[in-house]
Coordinates of C-alpha atoms in Angstrom, one line a residue:
M129 CA 134.7 77.9 61.6
A130 CA 134.6 74.2 61.0
T131 CA 137.9 73.7 62.9
M132 CA 136.5 75.7 65.9
L133 CA 133.3 73.7 65.9
T134 CA 135.2 70.4 65.7
T135 CA 137.4 71.4 68.6
K136 CA 134.4 72.5 70.7
R137 CA 132.6 69.2 69.8
R138 CA 135.5 67.1 71.1
L139 CA 135.7 69.0 74.3
C140 CA 132.0 68.6 75.0
N141 CA 130.7 65.5 76.5
N142 CA 127.0 66.5 77.0
S143 CA 124.7 65.3 74.2
G144 CA 122.6 68.4 74.4
I145 CA 125.5 70.8 73.9
R146 CA 126.8 68.5 71.1
E147 CA 123.4 68.7 69.3
F148 CA 123.4 72.5 69.7
W149 CA 126.7 72.9 68.0
R150 CA 125.7 70.4 65.3
R151 CA 122.7 72.6 64.4
R152 CA 124.8 75.8 64.4
M153 CA 127.3 74.0 62.0
V154 CA 124.4 72.9 59.7
D155 CA 122.9 76.4 59.7
S156 CA 126.2 78.0 58.9
I157 CA 126.9 75.6 56.0
V158 CA 123.4 75.6 54.5
G159 CA 122.6 79.2 55.0
T160 CA 119.4 81.1 55.9
N161 CA 117.9 81.1 52.4
R162 CA 116.2 77.8 52.8
S163 CA 112.8 77.2 54.3
P164 CA 112.3 75.9 57.8
K165 CA 111.0 72.5 56.4
Q166 CA 114.2 72.1 54.3
L167 CA 116.3 73.1 57.3
Q168 CA 114.6 70.4 59.4
Q169 CA 115.2 67.7 56.7
M170 CA 118.8 68.7 56.5
R171 CA 119.2 68.5 60.2
H172 CA 117.5 65.1 60.4
Y173 CA 119.8 63.7 57.6
S174 CA 122.8 65.2 59.3
A175 CA 121.9 63.6 62.6
R176 CA 121.4 60.1 60.9
S177 CA 124.7 60.3 59.1
S178 CA 126.5 61.4 62.3
K179 CA 125.0 58.4 64.2
K180 CA 126.1 56.0 61.4
K181 CA 129.6 57.4 61.5
M182 CA 129.8 57.2 65.2
L183 CA 128.7 53.5 65.1
Q184 CA 131.2 52.8 62.3
N185 CA 133.9 54.4 64.3
D186 CA 133.0 52.5 67.4
S187 CA 132.9 49.2 65.4
I188 CA 136.2 49.9 63.8
T189 CA 137.7 50.8 67.1
A190 CA 136.4 47.6 68.7
A191 CA 137.6 45.5 65.8
A192 CA 141.0 47.1 66.1
V193 CA 141.1 46.5 69.8
L194 CA 140.1 42.9 69.4
G195 CA 142.6 42.4 66.5
A196 CA 145.4 43.9 68.5
A197 CA 144.5 41.7 71.5
A198 CA 144.4 38.6 69.2
V199 CA 147.7 39.5 67.7
F200 CA 149.2 40.1 71.1
T201 CA 147.8 36.8 72.4
S202 CA 149.0 34.9 69.3
C203 CA 152.4 36.5 69.6
A204 CA 152.5 35.6 73.3
F205 CA 151.5 32.0 72.5
A206 CA 154.1 31.8 69.7
T207 CA 156.7 33.2 72.0
D208 CA 155.8 30.7 74.6
S209 CA 155.8 27.8 72.1
L210 CA 159.1 28.9 70.7
H211 CA 160.5 29.1 74.2
L212 CA 159.2 25.7 75.0
N213 CA 160.5 24.2 71.8
A214 CA 163.9 25.8 72.4
M215 CA 163.8 24.4 76.0
A216 CA 162.8 20.9 74.7
I217 CA 165.6 21.0 72.0
T218 CA 168.1 22.1 74.6
D219 CA 167.0 19.3 77.0
M220 CA 167.3 16.8 74.1
E221 CA 170.7 18.0 73.2
A222 CA 171.7 17.9 76.9
S223 CA 170.4 14.4 77.4
A224 CA 172.0 13.2 74.1
S225 CA 175.3 14.7 75.1
A226 CA 175.0 13.2 78.6
K227 CA 174.3 9.8 77.1
Q228 CA 177.2 10.3 74.7
H229 CA 179.6 11.1 77.6
K230 CA 178.4 8.1 79.6
Q231 CA 178.9 5.8 76.6
E232 CA 182.4 7.2 76.0
E233 CA 183.3 6.7 79.6
K234 CA 181.9 3.2 79.6
N235 CA 183.5 2.2 76.2
P236 CA 186.1 4.8 75.2
P237 CA 186.5 4.9 71.4
T238 CA 189.8 3.7 70.0
K239 CA 189.5 5.4 66.7
T240 CA 187.8 8.6 65.5
F241 CA 186.8 9.3 61.9
E242 CA 185.4 12.5 60.3
C243 CA 183.5 12.5 57.0
D244 CA 180.8 14.2 55.1
F245 CA 178.4 11.3 54.7
V246 CA 178.0 7.9 56.3
I247 CA 176.4 4.9 54.6
V248 CA 175.3 2.0 56.9
G249 CA 174.8 -1.1 54.9
Y250 CA 176.5 -1.9 51.6
G251 CA 173.6 -3.7 49.8
N252 CA 171.9 -2.5 46.6
A253 CA 170.7 0.7 48.1
G254 CA 174.0 1.5 49.7
R255 CA 176.0 0.9 46.5
S256 CA 173.5 3.0 44.5
A257 CA 173.8 5.8 47.1
L258 CA 177.6 5.7 47.0
R259 CA 177.6 5.8 43.2
T260 CA 175.2 8.8 43.2
L261 CA 177.2 10.8 45.8
T262 CA 180.5 10.2 44.1
S263 CA 179.1 11.2 40.7
L264 CA 177.6 14.4 42.1
N265 CA 180.7 15.4 44.0
P266 CA 183.9 13.4 43.8
K267 CA 185.5 15.4 46.6
L268 CA 183.1 14.1 49.2
K269 CA 184.5 12.0 52.0
I270 CA 182.2 9.0 52.5
L271 CA 182.4 6.3 55.1
V272 CA 180.8 2.9 54.6
I273 CA 179.8 0.5 57.5
D274 CA 178.8 -3.1 56.8
P275 CA 179.6 -6.3 58.7
R276 CA 180.3 -8.2 55.5
I277 CA 183.2 -5.9 54.5
N278 CA 186.4 -7.7 55.3
V279 CA 189.9 -6.3 55.8
N280 CA 191.0 -7.0 52.2
Y281 CA 188.2 -4.9 50.7
K282 CA 189.7 -2.0 48.9
S283 CA 188.3 0.9 46.9
N284 CA 189.5 2.7 43.8
N285 CA 188.5 6.1 45.3
D286 CA 190.7 7.5 48.1
R287 CA 187.8 9.6 49.4
V288 CA 185.7 6.5 50.3
M289 CA 186.6 4.6 53.5
Y290 CA 185.4 1.2 54.5
V291 CA 185.2 0.0 58.1
P292 CA 185.7 -3.8 58.1
F293 CA 183.5 -6.1 60.2
S294 CA 181.6 -3.1 61.7
R295 CA 178.1 -2.7 63.1
A296 CA 176.4 0.6 64.0
S297 CA 175.7 0.6 67.8
A298 CA 174.5 4.1 68.6
L299 CA 173.4 7.3 66.8
H300 CA 173.1 10.8 68.2
H301 CA 171.4 13.2 65.8
P302 CA 172.0 16.5 67.7
T303 CA 175.8 16.0 67.8
K304 CA 175.9 14.2 64.5
T305 CA 177.9 11.3 66.0
L306 CA 177.7 7.6 65.2
Y307 CA 179.3 4.8 67.2
C308 CA 180.1 1.4 65.7
T309 CA 181.8 -1.7 66.9
T310 CA 184.4 -3.5 64.9
L311 CA 186.4 -6.7 65.3
S312 CA 190.1 -6.3 65.4
S313 CA 192.8 -8.9 65.8
N314 CA 196.0 -8.3 67.7
D315 CA 198.4 -11.1 68.2
G316 CA 195.8 -13.6 66.9
D317 CA 193.1 -12.6 69.5
A318 CA 189.9 -11.0 68.1
R319 CA 188.3 -8.3 70.2
E320 CA 185.7 -5.6 69.8
E321 CA 186.6 -2.0 69.4
V322 CA 184.4 1.1 69.5
V323 CA 184.8 3.6 66.6
K324 CA 183.5 7.2 66.9
I325 CA 182.4 8.8 63.6
K326 CA 181.6 12.5 63.2
Y327 CA 179.7 13.3 60.0
A328 CA 179.1 16.8 58.6
H329 CA 175.9 16.4 56.5
S330 CA 173.8 13.3 56.8
I331 CA 173.7 9.5 57.3
L332 CA 172.0 6.9 55.2
I333 CA 170.7 3.7 56.9
S334 CA 170.4 1.2 54.1
T335 CA 170.4 -2.1 56.1
G336 CA 168.0 -3.8 53.7
S337 CA 164.5 -5.0 53.8
R338 CA 163.1 -8.1 55.4
G339 CA 160.9 -10.5 53.7
S340 CA 157.2 -11.1 54.5
P341 CA 156.7 -14.8 55.2
P342 CA 153.5 -16.2 56.5
P343 CA 152.7 -15.1 60.0
M344 CA 153.8 -17.3 62.9
D345 CA 150.1 -18.2 63.6
L346 CA 149.9 -19.8 60.1
V347 CA 153.1 -21.9 60.4
D348 CA 153.4 -25.1 62.5
K349 CA 156.3 -25.1 64.9
T350 CA 157.6 -28.3 63.5
A351 CA 157.7 -26.8 60.0
L352 CA 159.8 -23.7 60.9
S353 CA 163.1 -25.4 60.1
R354 CA 162.1 -25.6 56.5
V355 CA 160.8 -22.0 56.1
L356 CA 163.5 -19.5 55.1
E357 CA 163.5 -15.8 54.4
L358 CA 165.4 -13.9 51.8
R359 CA 166.6 -10.8 53.6
G360 CA 168.3 -7.7 52.2
T361 CA 171.4 -7.7 54.4
A362 CA 172.5 -10.2 57.1
A363 CA 175.7 -11.4 58.6
G364 CA 176.0 -15.1 59.0
S365 CA 173.5 -17.5 60.5
I366 CA 171.5 -16.2 63.4
V367 CA 168.8 -18.1 65.3
T368 CA 166.3 -15.6 66.7
E369 CA 165.4 -15.8 70.4
H370 CA 161.6 -15.6 70.1
D371 CA 161.1 -18.5 67.7
Q372 CA 162.8 -21.3 65.9
R373 CA 163.0 -19.5 62.6
I374 CA 166.5 -19.5 61.1
T375 CA 167.9 -16.4 59.5
L376 CA 170.5 -16.9 56.8
S377 CA 172.4 -14.6 54.5
P378 CA 170.9 -14.1 51.0
E379 CA 173.8 -16.1 49.4
M380 CA 173.2 -19.0 51.8
V381 CA 169.5 -19.0 51.0
R382 CA 170.1 -19.0 47.3
N383 CA 172.6 -21.9 47.6
I384 CA 170.2 -24.0 49.7
T385 CA 167.4 -23.3 47.2
F386 CA 169.6 -24.4 44.3
M387 CA 170.6 -27.6 46.1
A388 CA 167.0 -28.4 46.9
A389 CA 165.8 -27.7 43.3
S390 CA 168.6 -29.8 41.8
D391 CA 167.3 -32.8 43.7
P392 CA 164.6 -34.5 41.5
N393 CA 162.8 -35.8 44.6
S394 CA 162.3 -32.5 46.3
N395 CA 160.1 -29.5 45.6
V396 CA 160.7 -25.8 46.3
C397 CA 157.9 -23.2 46.8
I398 CA 158.7 -19.5 46.5
L399 CA 156.4 -16.8 47.8
G400 CA 156.3 -13.6 46.0
S401 CA 155.8 -11.9 42.6
G402 CA 158.6 -9.4 42.6
L403 CA 161.9 -9.3 40.7
E404 CA 163.8 -11.2 43.3
A405 CA 161.2 -14.0 43.5
L406 CA 161.1 -14.4 39.7
E407 CA 164.9 -14.4 39.4
L408 CA 165.2 -17.0 42.1
A409 CA 162.5 -19.2 40.6
C410 CA 164.1 -19.1 37.2
A411 CA 167.6 -19.8 38.6
A412 CA 166.3 -22.7 40.7
N413 CA 164.4 -24.1 37.7
N414 CA 167.5 -23.8 35.6
S415 CA 169.6 -25.8 38.1
S416 CA 166.8 -28.4 38.3
N417 CA 166.7 -28.8 34.5
R418 CA 170.5 -29.2 34.4
R419 CA 170.4 -32.0 36.9
K420 CA 167.5 -33.7 35.0
N421 CA 169.4 -33.5 31.8
G422 CA 172.5 -34.9 33.3
N423 CA 174.6 -32.2 31.7
G424 CA 176.3 -29.7 33.9
N425 CA 177.1 -27.4 31.0
N426 CA 174.2 -26.4 28.7
N427 CA 175.4 -22.8 28.1
G428 CA 172.8 -21.4 30.5
K429 CA 169.8 -22.5 28.3
I430 CA 166.6 -23.6 30.0
K431 CA 164.8 -26.6 28.5
K432 CA 161.2 -25.8 27.6
N433 CA 158.1 -27.9 28.1
S434 CA 159.5 -29.7 31.2
S435 CA 157.3 -32.7 32.0
S436 CA 157.6 -32.4 35.8
S437 CA 158.4 -29.3 37.7
N438 CA 159.7 -29.0 41.3
V439 CA 159.7 -25.2 41.5
S440 CA 156.4 -23.5 42.4
L441 CA 155.7 -19.7 42.5
L442 CA 152.9 -18.7 44.7
F443 CA 151.6 -15.1 45.2
G444 CA 148.4 -13.2 45.9
N445 CA 148.6 -10.6 43.1
A446 CA 146.9 -10.9 39.7
G447 CA 150.2 -11.7 38.0
P448 CA 154.0 -11.4 38.3
L449 CA 155.1 -7.8 38.5
S450 CA 151.5 -6.7 38.2
D451 CA 152.3 -3.6 40.2
R452 CA 155.1 -2.5 37.9
V453 CA 154.2 -3.6 34.4
P454 CA 151.0 -3.5 32.4
R455 CA 148.6 -6.4 32.6
Y456 CA 149.4 -7.8 29.1
L457 CA 153.1 -8.0 30.0
S458 CA 152.3 -9.7 33.3
S459 CA 150.3 -12.3 31.4
A460 CA 153.1 -12.8 29.0
I461 CA 155.6 -13.3 31.9
T462 CA 153.2 -15.9 33.4
K463 CA 153.0 -17.8 30.1
R464 CA 156.8 -17.7 29.7
L465 CA 157.3 -19.1 33.2
K466 CA 154.9 -21.9 32.7
L467 CA 156.5 -22.6 29.3
F468 CA 159.8 -23.2 31.2
G469 CA 158.2 -25.6 33.6
I470 CA 157.6 -23.4 36.7
D471 CA 154.3 -24.0 38.5
V472 CA 152.7 -20.5 38.7
R473 CA 149.8 -20.0 41.1
E474 CA 148.5 -16.5 41.0
R475 CA 145.8 -15.0 43.3
S476 CA 146.7 -17.6 45.9
L477 CA 146.9 -16.8 49.6
V478 CA 148.7 -19.1 52.2
R479 CA 146.3 -20.2 54.9
Y480 CA 148.4 -22.7 56.8
V481 CA 151.8 -24.4 56.6
S482 CA 152.2 -27.8 58.3
S483 CA 154.8 -30.6 58.3
D484 CA 154.2 -33.8 56.4
D485 CA 155.3 -36.8 58.4
N486 CA 154.7 -39.3 55.7
Q487 CA 157.8 -41.0 54.4
K488 CA 158.7 -40.5 50.8
K489 CA 159.8 -43.2 48.3
N490 CA 163.5 -42.5 48.7
G491 CA 163.3 -42.9 52.5
D492 CA 163.4 -39.2 53.4
V493 CA 161.1 -37.7 55.9
G494 CA 158.2 -35.7 54.3
G495 CA 158.5 -32.0 54.0
L496 CA 155.8 -29.3 54.1
E497 CA 152.2 -29.1 53.3
I498 CA 151.1 -25.6 52.1
H499 CA 147.4 -25.0 52.2
A500 CA 146.3 -22.1 50.1
S501 CA 143.1 -20.6 48.8
K502 CA 142.2 -18.2 46.0
S503 CA 142.0 -14.5 46.9
Y504 CA 138.6 -14.1 45.3
D505 CA 137.1 -17.4 46.7
S506 CA 138.1 -18.7 50.1
L507 CA 136.4 -22.1 49.3
D508 CA 138.6 -22.7 46.3
T509 CA 141.5 -24.3 48.2
C510 CA 144.5 -26.4 47.2
R511 CA 147.4 -28.2 48.9
L512 CA 151.0 -28.1 47.8
E513 CA 153.8 -30.4 48.9
A514 CA 157.2 -28.8 49.2
D515 CA 160.5 -29.5 51.0
L516 CA 161.5 -25.9 51.3
L517 CA 159.5 -22.6 51.5
I518 CA 161.2 -19.4 50.6
G519 CA 159.5 -16.3 51.9
M520 CA 159.7 -13.1 49.8
Y521 CA 157.5 -10.1 49.8
V522 CA 153.9 -11.4 49.5
R523 CA 150.6 -9.9 50.5
M524 CA 149.0 -12.3 52.9

């Protein structure tokens, strides 16, 4: 009976006919033993419940339709975005391959190497990466590129190759191809050659970090010749095109610093509070004390309580290595440096660097005037005289 009523109800679209069959269904279920008032209450309750169910069904249907439309739309957008990304990647690969073919046609490579990893730069980071890779997997084939590696450089590991006098010139990520230029000598004539390198996994660019000297606006043009930077990696002396600042290799900067510190009539100022700045300041102070003592061999010992110091350490932090060690250790390092005769000026910011044209007692032309102020009080200023300024990492 219920099945027949449900079928007839689905077939009927008229509300009056639907109400008639609903009453017949209620009467058949409830029975005729109830009073007319009870039957009326039952019919009213059934009508309310049927309306609620219809509204719920309509809302569920609408939500389902909207959800399906949203899913369809999101799928369509996702498909379009994936299609666009695939087209972009394809275009990038096509352009990269086109550039690669053009470069190969312009400068055909004379040699081709295949390896697992490539390390560009053989400084501290490059050496550490090479040790880590060889310790993890000794069977890896690694190629090292650095302009400071000469022909006589040899390795104990046969899986590690060094390209002498090489510089990376172009890199194509989609094809995992690296191009570098090398200097080769045939019959006594040096010429450049292009080397093509195919790597399987990854490439590490460890070309070092540049120092952070005072900005160009804070340095007088006449004083640029006495401002040097200690860089991570460099190949020889290079004079930049946009200014007169000279770029030297780290070894050359260290040698010049030691020579200037060993002169009793010259002063050296080092900017920075890191490990390299502290090590350079201590080494320069050691060479200065050796020259003052007149003894070239003092077994590496530094004389304490030096009366006059020609090495200054200037930085803007609260203390040396303040970002790496606790504050009490930083204070202990400061006391130790002052005990060895190094002029430590913490919380000092460089405001201007100018040249001193006054003539010194020994007849040499004056060096630099470094104007600095405290980081917590801009009116608390000081002036330092130095013949050489070494720029390290320092917060200006």
